[in-house]
mmCIF file of C-alpha atoms and ligand atoms in Angstrom:
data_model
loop_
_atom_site.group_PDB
_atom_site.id
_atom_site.type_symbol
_atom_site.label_atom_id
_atom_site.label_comp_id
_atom_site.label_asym_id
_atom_site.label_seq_id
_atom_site.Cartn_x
_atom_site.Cartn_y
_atom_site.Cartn_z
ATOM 1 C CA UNK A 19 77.501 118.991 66.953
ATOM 2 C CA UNK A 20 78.462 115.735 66.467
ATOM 3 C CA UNK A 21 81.260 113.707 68.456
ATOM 4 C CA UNK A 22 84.272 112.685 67.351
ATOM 5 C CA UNK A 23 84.792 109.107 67.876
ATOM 6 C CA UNK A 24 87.764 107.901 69.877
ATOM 7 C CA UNK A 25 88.327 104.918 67.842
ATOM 8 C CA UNK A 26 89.521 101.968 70.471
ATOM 9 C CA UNK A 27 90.170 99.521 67.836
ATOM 10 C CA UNK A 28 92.177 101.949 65.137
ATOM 11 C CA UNK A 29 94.568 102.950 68.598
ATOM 12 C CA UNK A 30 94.704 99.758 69.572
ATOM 13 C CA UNK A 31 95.966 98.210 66.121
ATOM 14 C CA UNK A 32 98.540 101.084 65.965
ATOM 15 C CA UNK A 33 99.559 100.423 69.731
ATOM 16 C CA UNK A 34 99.781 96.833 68.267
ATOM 17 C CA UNK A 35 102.149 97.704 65.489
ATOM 18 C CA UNK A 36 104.751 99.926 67.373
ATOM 19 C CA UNK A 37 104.367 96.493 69.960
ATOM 20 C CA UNK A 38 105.431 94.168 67.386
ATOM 21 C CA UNK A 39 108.536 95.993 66.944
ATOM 22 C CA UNK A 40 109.644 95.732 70.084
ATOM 23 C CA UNK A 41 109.303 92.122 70.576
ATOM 24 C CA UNK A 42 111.120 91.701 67.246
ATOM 25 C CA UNK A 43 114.309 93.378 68.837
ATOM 26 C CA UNK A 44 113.495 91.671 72.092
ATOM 27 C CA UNK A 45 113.232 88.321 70.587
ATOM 28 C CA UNK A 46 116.734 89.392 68.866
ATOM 29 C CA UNK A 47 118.073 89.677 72.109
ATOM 30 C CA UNK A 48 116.989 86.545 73.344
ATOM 31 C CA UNK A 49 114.351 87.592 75.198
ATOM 32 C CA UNK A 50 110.677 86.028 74.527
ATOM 33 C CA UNK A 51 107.704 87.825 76.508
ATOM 34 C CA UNK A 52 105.523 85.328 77.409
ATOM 35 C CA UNK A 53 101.922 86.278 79.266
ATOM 36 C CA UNK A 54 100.137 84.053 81.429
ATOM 37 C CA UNK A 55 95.984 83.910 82.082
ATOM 38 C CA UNK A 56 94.580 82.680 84.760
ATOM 39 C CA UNK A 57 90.800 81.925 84.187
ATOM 40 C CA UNK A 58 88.484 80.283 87.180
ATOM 41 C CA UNK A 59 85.032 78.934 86.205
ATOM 42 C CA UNK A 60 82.570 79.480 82.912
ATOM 43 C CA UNK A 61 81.571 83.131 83.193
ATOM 44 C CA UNK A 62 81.070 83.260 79.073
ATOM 45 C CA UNK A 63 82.497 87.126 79.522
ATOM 46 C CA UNK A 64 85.848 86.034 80.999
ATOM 47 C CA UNK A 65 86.366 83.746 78.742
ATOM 48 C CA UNK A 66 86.007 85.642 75.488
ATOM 49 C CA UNK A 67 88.167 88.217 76.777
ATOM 50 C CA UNK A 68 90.980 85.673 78.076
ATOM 51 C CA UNK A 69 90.432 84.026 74.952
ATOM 52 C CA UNK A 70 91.353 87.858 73.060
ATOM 53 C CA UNK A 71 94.352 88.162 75.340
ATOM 54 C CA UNK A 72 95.403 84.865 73.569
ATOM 55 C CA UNK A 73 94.693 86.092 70.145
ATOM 56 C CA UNK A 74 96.173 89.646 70.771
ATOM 57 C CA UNK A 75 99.661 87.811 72.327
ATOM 58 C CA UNK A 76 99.514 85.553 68.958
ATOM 59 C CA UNK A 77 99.245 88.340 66.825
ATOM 60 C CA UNK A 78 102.135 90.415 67.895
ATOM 61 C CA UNK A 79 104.576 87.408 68.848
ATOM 62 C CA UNK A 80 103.980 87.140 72.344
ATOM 63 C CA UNK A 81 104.260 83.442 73.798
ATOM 64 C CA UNK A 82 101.141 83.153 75.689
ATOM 65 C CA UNK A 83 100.272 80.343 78.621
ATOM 66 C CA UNK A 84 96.700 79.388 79.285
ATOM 67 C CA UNK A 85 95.747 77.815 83.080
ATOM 68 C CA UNK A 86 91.992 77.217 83.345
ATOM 69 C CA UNK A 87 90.282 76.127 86.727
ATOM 70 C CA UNK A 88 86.903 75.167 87.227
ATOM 71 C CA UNK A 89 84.393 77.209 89.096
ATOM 72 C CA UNK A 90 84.445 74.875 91.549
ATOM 73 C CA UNK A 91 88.301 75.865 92.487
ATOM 74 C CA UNK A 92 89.221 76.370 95.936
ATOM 75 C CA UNK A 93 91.017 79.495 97.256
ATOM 76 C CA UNK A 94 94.296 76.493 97.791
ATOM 77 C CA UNK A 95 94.223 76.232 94.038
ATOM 78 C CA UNK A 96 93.985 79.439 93.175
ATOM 79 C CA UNK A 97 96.833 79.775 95.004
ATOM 80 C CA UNK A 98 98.580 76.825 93.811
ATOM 81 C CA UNK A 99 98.003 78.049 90.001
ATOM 82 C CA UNK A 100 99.352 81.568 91.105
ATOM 83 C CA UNK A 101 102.738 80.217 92.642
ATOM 84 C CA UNK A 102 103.182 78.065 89.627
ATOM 85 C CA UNK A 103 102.709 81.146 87.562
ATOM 86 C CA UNK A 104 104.967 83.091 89.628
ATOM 87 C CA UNK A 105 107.590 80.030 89.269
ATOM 88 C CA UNK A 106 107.510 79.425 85.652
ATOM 89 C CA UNK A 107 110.404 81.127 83.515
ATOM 90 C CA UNK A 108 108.385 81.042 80.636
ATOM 91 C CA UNK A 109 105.404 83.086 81.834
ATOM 92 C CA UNK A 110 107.207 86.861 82.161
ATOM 93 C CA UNK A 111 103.945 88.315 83.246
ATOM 94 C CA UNK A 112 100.518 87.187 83.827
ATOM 95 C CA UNK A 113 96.962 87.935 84.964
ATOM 96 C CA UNK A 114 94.203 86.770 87.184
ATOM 97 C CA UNK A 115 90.714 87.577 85.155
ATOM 98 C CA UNK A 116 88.696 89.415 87.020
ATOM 99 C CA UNK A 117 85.936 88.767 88.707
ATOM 100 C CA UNK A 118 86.855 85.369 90.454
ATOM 101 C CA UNK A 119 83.932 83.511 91.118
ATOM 102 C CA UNK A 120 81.382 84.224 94.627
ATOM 103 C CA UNK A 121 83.407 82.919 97.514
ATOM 104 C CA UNK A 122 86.699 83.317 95.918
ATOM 105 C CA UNK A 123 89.337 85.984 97.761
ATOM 106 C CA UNK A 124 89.905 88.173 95.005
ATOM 107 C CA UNK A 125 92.088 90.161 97.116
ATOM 108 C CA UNK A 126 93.838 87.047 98.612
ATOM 109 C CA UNK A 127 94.649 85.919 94.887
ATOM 110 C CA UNK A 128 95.883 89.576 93.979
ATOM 111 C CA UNK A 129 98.806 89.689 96.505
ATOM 112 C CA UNK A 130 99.773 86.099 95.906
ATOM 113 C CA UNK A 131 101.264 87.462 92.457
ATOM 114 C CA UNK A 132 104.751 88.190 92.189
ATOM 115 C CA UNK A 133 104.780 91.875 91.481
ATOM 116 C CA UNK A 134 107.463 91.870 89.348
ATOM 117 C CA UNK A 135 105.225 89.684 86.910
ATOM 118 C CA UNK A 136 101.822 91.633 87.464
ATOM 119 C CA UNK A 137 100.739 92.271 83.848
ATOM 120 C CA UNK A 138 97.443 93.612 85.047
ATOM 121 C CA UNK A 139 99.422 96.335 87.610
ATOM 122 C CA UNK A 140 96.595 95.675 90.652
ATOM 123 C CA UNK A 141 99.327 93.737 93.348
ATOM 124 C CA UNK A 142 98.972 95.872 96.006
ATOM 125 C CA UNK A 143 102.797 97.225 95.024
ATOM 126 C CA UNK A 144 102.010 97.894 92.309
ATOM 127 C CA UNK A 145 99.350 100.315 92.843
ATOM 128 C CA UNK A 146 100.999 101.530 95.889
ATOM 129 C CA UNK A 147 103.538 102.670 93.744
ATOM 130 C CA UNK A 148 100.558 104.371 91.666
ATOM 131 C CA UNK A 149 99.666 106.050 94.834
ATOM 132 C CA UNK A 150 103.214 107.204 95.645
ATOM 133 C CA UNK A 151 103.914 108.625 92.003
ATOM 134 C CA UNK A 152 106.663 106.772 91.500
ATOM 135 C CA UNK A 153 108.031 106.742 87.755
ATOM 136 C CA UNK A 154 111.352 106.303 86.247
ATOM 137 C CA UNK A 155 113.688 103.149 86.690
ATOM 138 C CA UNK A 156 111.291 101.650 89.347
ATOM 139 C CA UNK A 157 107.907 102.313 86.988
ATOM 140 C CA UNK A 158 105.470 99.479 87.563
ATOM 141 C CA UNK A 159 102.517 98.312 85.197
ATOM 142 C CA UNK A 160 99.149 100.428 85.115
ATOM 143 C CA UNK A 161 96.075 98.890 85.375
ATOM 144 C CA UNK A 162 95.628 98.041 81.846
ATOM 145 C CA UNK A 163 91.867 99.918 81.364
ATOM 146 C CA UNK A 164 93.405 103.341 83.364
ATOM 147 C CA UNK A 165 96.456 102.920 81.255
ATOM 148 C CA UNK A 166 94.264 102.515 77.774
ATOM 149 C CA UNK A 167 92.044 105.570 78.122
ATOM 150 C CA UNK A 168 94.388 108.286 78.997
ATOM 151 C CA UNK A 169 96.598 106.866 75.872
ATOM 152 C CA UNK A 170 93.968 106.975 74.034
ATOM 153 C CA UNK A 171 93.227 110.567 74.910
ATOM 154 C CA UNK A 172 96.747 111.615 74.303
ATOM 155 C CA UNK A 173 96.796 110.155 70.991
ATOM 156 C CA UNK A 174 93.833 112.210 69.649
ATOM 157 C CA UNK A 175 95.612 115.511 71.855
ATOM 158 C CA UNK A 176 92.400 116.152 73.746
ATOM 159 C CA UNK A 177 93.717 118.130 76.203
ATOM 160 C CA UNK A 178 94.083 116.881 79.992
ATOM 161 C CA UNK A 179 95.823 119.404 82.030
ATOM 162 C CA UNK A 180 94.039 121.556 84.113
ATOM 163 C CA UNK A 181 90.882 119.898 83.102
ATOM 164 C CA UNK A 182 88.236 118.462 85.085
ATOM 165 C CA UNK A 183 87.472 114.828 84.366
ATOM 166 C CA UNK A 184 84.384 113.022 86.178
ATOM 167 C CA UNK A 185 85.068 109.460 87.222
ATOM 168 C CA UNK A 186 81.514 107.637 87.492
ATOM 169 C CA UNK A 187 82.165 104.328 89.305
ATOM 170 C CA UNK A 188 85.004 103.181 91.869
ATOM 171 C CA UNK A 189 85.817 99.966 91.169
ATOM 172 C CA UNK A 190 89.441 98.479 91.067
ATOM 173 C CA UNK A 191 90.061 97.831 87.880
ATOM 174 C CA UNK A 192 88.839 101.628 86.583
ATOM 175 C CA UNK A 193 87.328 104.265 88.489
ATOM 176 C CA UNK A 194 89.912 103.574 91.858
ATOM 177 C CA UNK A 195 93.258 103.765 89.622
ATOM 178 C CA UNK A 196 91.945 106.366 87.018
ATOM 179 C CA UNK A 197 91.432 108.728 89.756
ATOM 180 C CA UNK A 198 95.307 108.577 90.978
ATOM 181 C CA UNK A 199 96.488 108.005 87.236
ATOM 182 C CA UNK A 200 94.550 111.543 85.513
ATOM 183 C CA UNK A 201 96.149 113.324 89.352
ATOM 184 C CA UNK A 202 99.505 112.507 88.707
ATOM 185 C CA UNK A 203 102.135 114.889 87.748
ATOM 186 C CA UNK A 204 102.476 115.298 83.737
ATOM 187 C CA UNK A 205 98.424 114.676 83.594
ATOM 188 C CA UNK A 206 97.729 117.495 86.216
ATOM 189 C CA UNK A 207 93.906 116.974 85.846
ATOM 190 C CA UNK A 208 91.100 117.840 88.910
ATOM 191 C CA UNK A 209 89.219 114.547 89.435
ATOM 192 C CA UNK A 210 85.871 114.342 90.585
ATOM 193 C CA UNK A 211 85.564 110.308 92.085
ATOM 194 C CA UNK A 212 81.466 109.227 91.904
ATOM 195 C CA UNK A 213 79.782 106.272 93.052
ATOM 196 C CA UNK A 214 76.559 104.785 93.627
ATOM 197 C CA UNK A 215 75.998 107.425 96.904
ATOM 198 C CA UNK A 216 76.709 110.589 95.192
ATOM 199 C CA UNK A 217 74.031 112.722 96.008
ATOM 200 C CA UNK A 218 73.981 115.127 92.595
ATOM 201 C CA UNK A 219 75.536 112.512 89.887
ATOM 202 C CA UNK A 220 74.075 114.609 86.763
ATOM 203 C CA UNK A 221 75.594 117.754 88.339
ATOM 204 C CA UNK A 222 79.116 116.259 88.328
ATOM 205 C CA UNK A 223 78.911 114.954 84.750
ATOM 206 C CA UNK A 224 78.071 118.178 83.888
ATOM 207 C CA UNK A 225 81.114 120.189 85.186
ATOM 208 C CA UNK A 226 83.350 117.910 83.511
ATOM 209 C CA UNK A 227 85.171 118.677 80.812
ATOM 210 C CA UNK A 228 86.005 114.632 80.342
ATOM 211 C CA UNK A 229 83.454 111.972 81.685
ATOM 212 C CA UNK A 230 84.419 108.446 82.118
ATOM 213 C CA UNK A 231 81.607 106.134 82.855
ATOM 214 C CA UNK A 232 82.385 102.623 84.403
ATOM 215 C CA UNK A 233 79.701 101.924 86.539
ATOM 216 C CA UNK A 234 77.839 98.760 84.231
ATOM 217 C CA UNK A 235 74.106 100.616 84.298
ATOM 218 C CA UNK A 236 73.370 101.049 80.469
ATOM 219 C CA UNK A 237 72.341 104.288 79.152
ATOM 220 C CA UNK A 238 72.386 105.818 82.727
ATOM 221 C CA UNK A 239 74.466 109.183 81.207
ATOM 222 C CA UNK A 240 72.241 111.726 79.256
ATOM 223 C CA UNK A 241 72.886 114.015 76.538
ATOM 224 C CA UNK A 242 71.528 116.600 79.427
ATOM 225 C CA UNK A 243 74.251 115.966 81.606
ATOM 226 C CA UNK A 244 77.121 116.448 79.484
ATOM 227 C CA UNK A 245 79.043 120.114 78.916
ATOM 228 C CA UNK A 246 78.975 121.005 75.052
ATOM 229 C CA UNK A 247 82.183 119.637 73.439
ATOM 230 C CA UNK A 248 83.210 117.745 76.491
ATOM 231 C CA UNK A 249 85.171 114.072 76.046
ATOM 232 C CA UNK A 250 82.925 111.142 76.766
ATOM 233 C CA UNK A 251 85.080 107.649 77.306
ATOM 234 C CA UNK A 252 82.028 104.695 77.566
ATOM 235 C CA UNK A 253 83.263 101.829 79.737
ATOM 236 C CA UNK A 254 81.039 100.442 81.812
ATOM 237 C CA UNK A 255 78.967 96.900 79.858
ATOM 238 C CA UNK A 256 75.730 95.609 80.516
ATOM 239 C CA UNK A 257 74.034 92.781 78.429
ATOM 240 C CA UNK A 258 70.648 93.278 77.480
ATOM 241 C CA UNK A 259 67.590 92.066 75.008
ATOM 242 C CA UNK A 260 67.542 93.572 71.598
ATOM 243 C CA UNK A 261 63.708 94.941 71.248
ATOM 244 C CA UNK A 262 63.355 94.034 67.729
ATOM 245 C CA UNK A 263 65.402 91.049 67.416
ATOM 246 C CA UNK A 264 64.971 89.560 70.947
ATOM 247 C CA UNK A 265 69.071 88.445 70.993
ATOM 248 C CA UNK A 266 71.118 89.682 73.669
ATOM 249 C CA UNK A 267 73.718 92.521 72.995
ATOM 250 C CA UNK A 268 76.162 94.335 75.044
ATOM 251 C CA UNK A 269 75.009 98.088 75.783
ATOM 252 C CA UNK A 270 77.503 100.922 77.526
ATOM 253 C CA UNK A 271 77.162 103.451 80.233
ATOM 254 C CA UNK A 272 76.030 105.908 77.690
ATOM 255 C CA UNK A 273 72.781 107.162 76.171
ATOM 256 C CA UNK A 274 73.719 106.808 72.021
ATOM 257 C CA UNK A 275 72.407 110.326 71.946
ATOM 258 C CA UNK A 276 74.868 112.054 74.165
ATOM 259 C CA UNK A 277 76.926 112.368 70.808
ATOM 260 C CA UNK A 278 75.150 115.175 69.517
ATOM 261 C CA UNK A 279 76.487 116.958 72.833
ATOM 262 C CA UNK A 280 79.789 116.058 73.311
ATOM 263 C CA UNK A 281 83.110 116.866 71.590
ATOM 264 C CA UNK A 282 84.790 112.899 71.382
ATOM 265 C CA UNK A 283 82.894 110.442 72.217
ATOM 266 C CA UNK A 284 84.304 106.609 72.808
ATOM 267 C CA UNK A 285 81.871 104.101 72.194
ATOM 268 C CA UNK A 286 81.035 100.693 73.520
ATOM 269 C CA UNK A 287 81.818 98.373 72.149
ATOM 270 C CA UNK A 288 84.625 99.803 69.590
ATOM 271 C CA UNK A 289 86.707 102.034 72.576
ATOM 272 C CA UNK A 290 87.818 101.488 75.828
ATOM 273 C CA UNK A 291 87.778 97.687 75.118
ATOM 274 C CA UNK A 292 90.333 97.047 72.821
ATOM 275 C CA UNK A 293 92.248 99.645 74.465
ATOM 276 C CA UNK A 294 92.512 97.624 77.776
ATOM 277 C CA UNK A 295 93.893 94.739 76.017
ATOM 278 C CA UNK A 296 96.678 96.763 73.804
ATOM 279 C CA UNK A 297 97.900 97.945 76.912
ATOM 280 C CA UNK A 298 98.041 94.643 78.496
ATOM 281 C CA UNK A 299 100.296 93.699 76.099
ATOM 282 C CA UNK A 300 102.326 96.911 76.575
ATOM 283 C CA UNK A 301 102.943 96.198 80.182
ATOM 284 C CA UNK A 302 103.994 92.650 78.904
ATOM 285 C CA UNK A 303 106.406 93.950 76.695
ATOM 286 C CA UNK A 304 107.368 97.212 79.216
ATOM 287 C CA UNK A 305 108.363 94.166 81.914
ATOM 288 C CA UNK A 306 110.697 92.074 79.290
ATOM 289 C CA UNK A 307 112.724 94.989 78.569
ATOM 290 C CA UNK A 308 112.733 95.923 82.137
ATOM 291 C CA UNK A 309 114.265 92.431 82.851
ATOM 292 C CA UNK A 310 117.086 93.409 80.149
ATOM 293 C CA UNK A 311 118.059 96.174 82.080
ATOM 294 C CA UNK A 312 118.432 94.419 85.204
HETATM 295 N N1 LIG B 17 92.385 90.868 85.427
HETATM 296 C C1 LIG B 17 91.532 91.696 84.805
HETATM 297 N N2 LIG B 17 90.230 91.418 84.820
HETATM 298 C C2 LIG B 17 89.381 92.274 84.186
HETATM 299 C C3 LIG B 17 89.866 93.411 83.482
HETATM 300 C C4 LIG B 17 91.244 93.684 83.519
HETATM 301 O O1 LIG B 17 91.745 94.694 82.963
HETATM 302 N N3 LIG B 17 92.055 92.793 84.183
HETATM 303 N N4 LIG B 17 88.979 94.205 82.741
HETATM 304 C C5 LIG B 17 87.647 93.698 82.455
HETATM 305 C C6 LIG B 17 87.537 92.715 81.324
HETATM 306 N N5 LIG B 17 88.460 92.906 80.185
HETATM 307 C C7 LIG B 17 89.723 92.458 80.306
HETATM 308 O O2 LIG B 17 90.067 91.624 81.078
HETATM 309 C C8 LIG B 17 87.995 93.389 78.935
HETATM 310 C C9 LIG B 17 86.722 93.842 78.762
HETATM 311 C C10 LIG B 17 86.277 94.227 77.491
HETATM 312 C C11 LIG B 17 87.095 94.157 76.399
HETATM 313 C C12 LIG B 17 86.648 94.491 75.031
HETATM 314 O O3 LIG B 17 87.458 94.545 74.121
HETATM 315 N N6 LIG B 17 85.363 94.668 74.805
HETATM 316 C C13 LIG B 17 84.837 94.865 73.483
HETATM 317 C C14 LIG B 17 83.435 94.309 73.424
HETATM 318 C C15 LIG B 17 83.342 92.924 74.011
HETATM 319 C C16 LIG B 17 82.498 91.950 73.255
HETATM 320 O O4 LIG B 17 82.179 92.185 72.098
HETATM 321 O O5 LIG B 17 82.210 90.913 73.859
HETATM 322 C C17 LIG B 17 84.802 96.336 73.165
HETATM 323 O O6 LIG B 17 84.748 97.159 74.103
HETATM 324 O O7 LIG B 17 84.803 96.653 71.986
HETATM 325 C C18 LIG B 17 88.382 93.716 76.584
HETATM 326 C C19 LIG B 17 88.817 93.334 77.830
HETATM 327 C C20 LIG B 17 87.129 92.993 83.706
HETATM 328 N N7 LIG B 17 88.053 92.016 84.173
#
């Protein structure tokens, strides 16, 4: 067998397209999204991907607003650039790139953002109203990596109810949110939670009918682990030293030969990636016409 791949940057540019759209009658309406970046210090990672959320806003018509600090910011002006942020009519919703620099309060600089313009959906609101269920009128951004793989799913109708999906690493921005997103009513999957203490890891790849791996240790799922046909979404990036060349390259969660095993298979680079950003603009553009129903 040989795995489908769940193309992140095909999905994306179709995400992308029906996007555009909507800003068009937006903009008719008056209305101008606008998304705002904050970026502290030089990690070279950050920046390439606040520098993408630029591109991505340029290349469906959202305005886009760029404050950089230095790494040598204080937790006062992180919170100075957030209130500015939260004050400026032009930004309509805006992130804080992730991770802030040792010694920063990452959680400090999270709740300092006006929920109403949290483009990235981790205010503590925000997710509370992930944990709550609550949909509808009062439907709040996703975390924009949850939000990316389970559209991406949907969109090549591998299936999700009653399924079980294994979640390999908790971390905020992924494994934490996925967990309540692939629960919640309408997705109605089982969700197995893992992290760095779970005793039998290989054993709860292997019941899962969908593995997502965001846990940043390269190659550390095997083709042994996975269930025949099962759905394999790479997340997780580690930079490493080509053997032949000697360059650095960016490697995923996932041993290259677990696609003769699985059923889909989402690669890294090329998946969840371009994925997370799409959807960043979707909660961008989800807010603005939230604000014209107001
Ligand atoms: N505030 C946030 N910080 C971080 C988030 C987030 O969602 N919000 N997620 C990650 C970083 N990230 C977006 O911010 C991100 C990571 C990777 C990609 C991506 O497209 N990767 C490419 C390969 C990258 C490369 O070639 O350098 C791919 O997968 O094809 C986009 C966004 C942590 N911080």
């Amino acid at each position: 067998m040989t795995a489908i791949t769940l193309d992140g940057v095909a999905t994306a540019t179709a995400v992308k397209t029906e996007l555009a759209a909507r800003i068009t009658a937006l903009k008719a309406q008056g209305i101008t999204p606008g998304l705002g970046t904050l970026l502290v210090g030089d990690d070279p990672g950050s920046r390439s991907y606040v520098a993408g959320k630029h591109r991505d806003c340029a290349e469906v018509g959202i305005e886009s607003i760029r404050v950089d600090l230095p790494a040598t910011a204080t937790d006062a002006d992180v919170r100075a650039a957030i209130d500015e942020l939260n004050a400026n009519p032009a930004v309509t919703g805006y992130i804080v790139q992730l991770p802030l620099p040792k010694g920063l309060d990452e959680h400090a600089a999270l709740e300092a953002i006006d929920p109403a313009k949290d483009a990235d959906g981790l205010h503590p609101t925000n997710l509370g109203r992930l944990v709550l269920g609550i949909e509808g009128e009062l439907h709040s951004p996703l975390p924009c990596t949850p939000a990316g793989i389970v559209e991406m799913l949907q969109r090549y109708n591998v299936p999700i109810s009653g399924k079980h999906v294994t979640v390999v690493g908790r971390g905020l921005t992924v494994g934490r949110p996925l967990g309540l997103l692939f629960t919640r009513k309408g997705l109605d999957a089982t969700v197995t939670l893992t992290h760095s203490r779970t005793v039998d890891l290989a054993a709860e790849v292997r019941r899962a009918d969908i593995v997502v791996a965001a846990v940043g240790v390269a190659h550390l799922i095997k083709p042994e682990w996975i269930k025949p046909g099962a759905a394999v979404l790479d997340v997780g990036i580690t930079r490493v030293q080509d053997e032949e060349t000697g360059k650095g390259k960016l490697t995923g969660d996932v041993d290259p030969a677990v696609a003769s095993v699985a059923g889909y298979l989402s690669p890294n680079p090329g998946g969840v990636g371009p994925m997370t950003r799409a959807m960043l603009l979707s909660n961008v553009v989800d807010a603005a016409e939230r604000a014209l129903t107001r």
